[in-house]
PDB file of C-alpha atoms in Angstrom:
ATOM      1  CA  UNK N 474     117.048  26.846 123.725  1.00  0.00           C
ATOM      2  CA  UNK N 475     119.833  27.394 121.232  1.00  0.00           C
ATOM      3  CA  UNK N 476     123.377  26.098 121.400  1.00  0.00           C
ATOM      4  CA  UNK N 477     124.689  29.559 122.590  1.00  0.00           C
ATOM      5  CA  UNK N 478     122.380  29.407 125.642  1.00  0.00           C
ATOM      6  CA  UNK N 479     123.168  25.802 126.629  1.00  0.00           C
ATOM      7  CA  UNK N 480     123.168  25.406 130.491  1.00  0.00           C
ATOM      8  CA  UNK N 481     126.632  24.831 131.927  1.00  0.00           C
ATOM      9  CA  UNK N 482     126.226  21.579 133.880  1.00  0.00           C
ATOM     10  CA  UNK N 483     124.279  18.385 133.527  1.00  0.00           C
ATOM     11  CA  UNK N 484     121.959  19.309 136.436  1.00  0.00           C
ATOM     12  CA  UNK N 485     121.206  22.582 134.903  1.00  0.00           C
ATOM     13  CA  UNK N 486     120.427  20.905 131.533  1.00  0.00           C
ATOM     14  CA  UNK N 487     117.997  18.540 133.296  1.00  0.00           C
ATOM     15  CA  UNK N 488     116.202  21.449 134.960  1.00  0.00           C
ATOM     16  CA  UNK N 489     115.983  23.466 131.750  1.00  0.00           C
ATOM     17  CA  UNK N 490     114.618  20.444 129.942  1.00  0.00           C
ATOM     18  CA  UNK N 491     111.929  20.035 132.677  1.00  0.00           C
ATOM     19  CA  UNK N 492     110.953  23.789 132.266  1.00  0.00           C
ATOM     20  CA  UNK N 493     110.803  23.299 128.476  1.00  0.00           C
ATOM     21  CA  UNK N 494     108.563  20.120 128.994  1.00  0.00           C
ATOM     22  CA  UNK N 495     106.307  22.223 131.366  1.00  0.00           C
ATOM     23  CA  UNK N 496     105.917  24.935 128.826  1.00  0.00           C
ATOM     24  CA  UNK N 497     105.205  22.365 125.956  1.00  0.00           C
ATOM     25  CA  UNK N 498     102.908  20.104 127.704  1.00  0.00           C
ATOM     26  CA  UNK N 499     101.326  21.611 130.841  1.00  0.00           C
ATOM     27  CA  UNK N 500     101.180  25.381 130.319  1.00  0.00           C
ATOM     28  CA  UNK N 501      98.987  25.342 127.228  1.00  0.00           C
ATOM     29  CA  UNK N 502      96.314  23.564 129.261  1.00  0.00           C
ATOM     30  CA  UNK N 503      96.330  26.304 131.833  1.00  0.00           C
ATOM     31  CA  UNK N 504      94.846  29.708 131.634  1.00  0.00           C
ATOM     32  CA  UNK N 505      97.217  32.598 131.048  1.00  0.00           C
ATOM     33  CA  UNK N 506      97.623  34.489 134.338  1.00  0.00           C
ATOM     34  CA  UNK N 507     101.238  35.450 134.800  1.00  0.00           C
ATOM     35  CA  UNK N 508     101.927  38.679 136.811  1.00  0.00           C
ATOM     36  CA  UNK N 509     105.410  39.161 135.621  1.00  0.00           C
ATOM     37  CA  UNK N 510     107.483  39.778 132.455  1.00  0.00           C
ATOM     38  CA  UNK N 511     109.135  37.578 131.480  1.00  0.00           C
ATOM     39  CA  UNK N 512     106.829  34.795 132.480  1.00  0.00           C
ATOM     40  CA  UNK N 513     107.917  32.642 135.415  1.00  0.00           C
ATOM     41  CA  UNK N 514     108.801  29.587 133.128  1.00  0.00           C
ATOM     42  CA  UNK N 515     110.936  31.968 130.807  1.00  0.00           C
ATOM     43  CA  UNK N 516     112.568  33.435 134.004  1.00  0.00           C
ATOM     44  CA  UNK N 517     113.409  29.997 135.240  1.00  0.00           C
ATOM     45  CA  UNK N 518     114.700  28.835 132.101  1.00  0.00           C
ATOM     46  CA  UNK N 519     116.973  31.904 131.803  1.00  0.00           C
ATOM     47  CA  UNK N 520     118.078  31.729 135.463  1.00  0.00           C
ATOM     48  CA  UNK N 521     119.155  28.062 135.243  1.00  0.00           C
ATOM     49  CA  UNK N 522     120.923  28.757 132.016  1.00  0.00           C
ATOM     50  CA  UNK N 523     122.787  31.835 133.242  1.00  0.00           C
ATOM     51  CA  UNK N 524     123.402  30.885 136.854  1.00  0.00           C
ATOM     52  CA  UNK N 525     123.450  27.079 136.784  1.00  0.00           C
ATOM     53  CA  UNK N 526     121.310  24.488 138.653  1.00  0.00           C
ATOM     54  CA  UNK N 527     121.609  25.621 142.326  1.00  0.00           C
ATOM     55  CA  UNK N 528     121.475  29.382 142.073  1.00  0.00           C
ATOM     56  CA  UNK N 529     119.152  29.386 139.093  1.00  0.00           C
ATOM     57  CA  UNK N 530     116.668  27.105 140.982  1.00  0.00           C
ATOM     58  CA  UNK N 531     116.811  29.430 144.055  1.00  0.00           C
ATOM     59  CA  UNK N 532     116.058  32.395 141.796  1.00  0.00           C
ATOM     60  CA  UNK N 533     113.176  30.632 140.172  1.00  0.00           C
ATOM     61  CA  UNK N 534     111.756  29.408 143.386  1.00  0.00           C
ATOM     62  CA  UNK N 535     111.951  32.927 144.851  1.00  0.00           C
ATOM     63  CA  UNK N 536     110.118  34.258 141.758  1.00  0.00           C
ATOM     64  CA  UNK N 537     107.266  31.679 142.193  1.00  0.00           C
ATOM     65  CA  UNK N 538     106.907  32.561 145.832  1.00  0.00           C
ATOM     66  CA  UNK N 539     106.246  36.254 144.792  1.00  0.00           C
ATOM     67  CA  UNK N 540     103.634  35.218 142.324  1.00  0.00           C
ATOM     68  CA  UNK N 541     100.439  35.664 144.246  1.00  0.00           C
ATOM     69  CA  UNK N 542      97.474  38.189 144.034  1.00  0.00           C
ATOM     70  CA  UNK N 543      98.803  40.519 146.560  1.00  0.00           C
ATOM     71  CA  UNK N 544     102.208  41.156 144.673  1.00  0.00           C
ATOM     72  CA  UNK N 545     101.920  43.830 141.809  1.00  0.00           C
ATOM     73  CA  UNK N 546     104.119  41.960 139.414  1.00  0.00           C
ATOM     74  CA  UNK N 547     105.599  43.935 136.476  1.00  0.00           C
ATOM     75  CA  UNK N 548     109.142  43.645 134.848  1.00  0.00           C
ATOM     76  CA  UNK N 549     111.395  41.406 136.654  1.00  0.00           C
ATOM     77  CA  UNK N 550     114.532  40.410 134.727  1.00  0.00           C
ATOM     78  CA  UNK N 551     117.029  37.719 135.840  1.00  0.00           C
ATOM     79  CA  UNK N 552     119.948  39.417 137.635  1.00  0.00           C
ATOM     80  CA  UNK N 553     123.412  39.438 135.877  1.00  0.00           C
ATOM     81  CA  UNK N 554     125.806  36.641 137.090  1.00  0.00           C
ATOM     82  CA  UNK N 555     128.580  39.214 137.443  1.00  0.00           C
ATOM     83  CA  UNK N 556     126.558  41.648 139.736  1.00  0.00           C
ATOM     84  CA  UNK N 557     126.880  39.444 142.775  1.00  0.00           C
ATOM     85  CA  UNK N 558     130.522  39.003 142.368  1.00  0.00           C
ATOM     86  CA  UNK N 559     131.220  42.746 141.887  1.00  0.00           C
ATOM     87  CA  UNK N 560     129.568  43.373 145.266  1.00  0.00           C
ATOM     88  CA  UNK N 561     131.791  40.772 147.067  1.00  0.00           C
ATOM     89  CA  UNK N 562     135.057  42.003 145.356  1.00  0.00           C
ATOM     90  CA  UNK N 563     134.196  45.671 145.937  1.00  0.00           C
ATOM     91  CA  UNK N 564     134.094  45.226 149.625  1.00  0.00           C
ATOM     92  CA  UNK N 565     137.186  47.236 150.247  1.00  0.00           C
ATOM     93  CA  UNK N 566     139.265  44.450 151.765  1.00  0.00           C
ATOM     94  CA  UNK N 567     143.040  45.439 151.842  1.00  0.00           C
TER      95      UNK N 567
END
């Protein structure tokens, strides 16, 4: 994680460090079996970095729940932070 990608809050930094620790210590001991690109740990790290602790965790958990043999997997990028706000502000409220 570079300085330009530093998570915004202390909680997000703690979560990001836990994902980094998982990638460094636990993941190498497990066989490669990821169904998605980017991998679930890379997705979680990017989600927490871009969206903060709460929404980033929610996105990462949703991704992990979809990681099972009956889901086709594939390319699944982290959504843009501004995409959600654009839908709310574009509601046509006068």
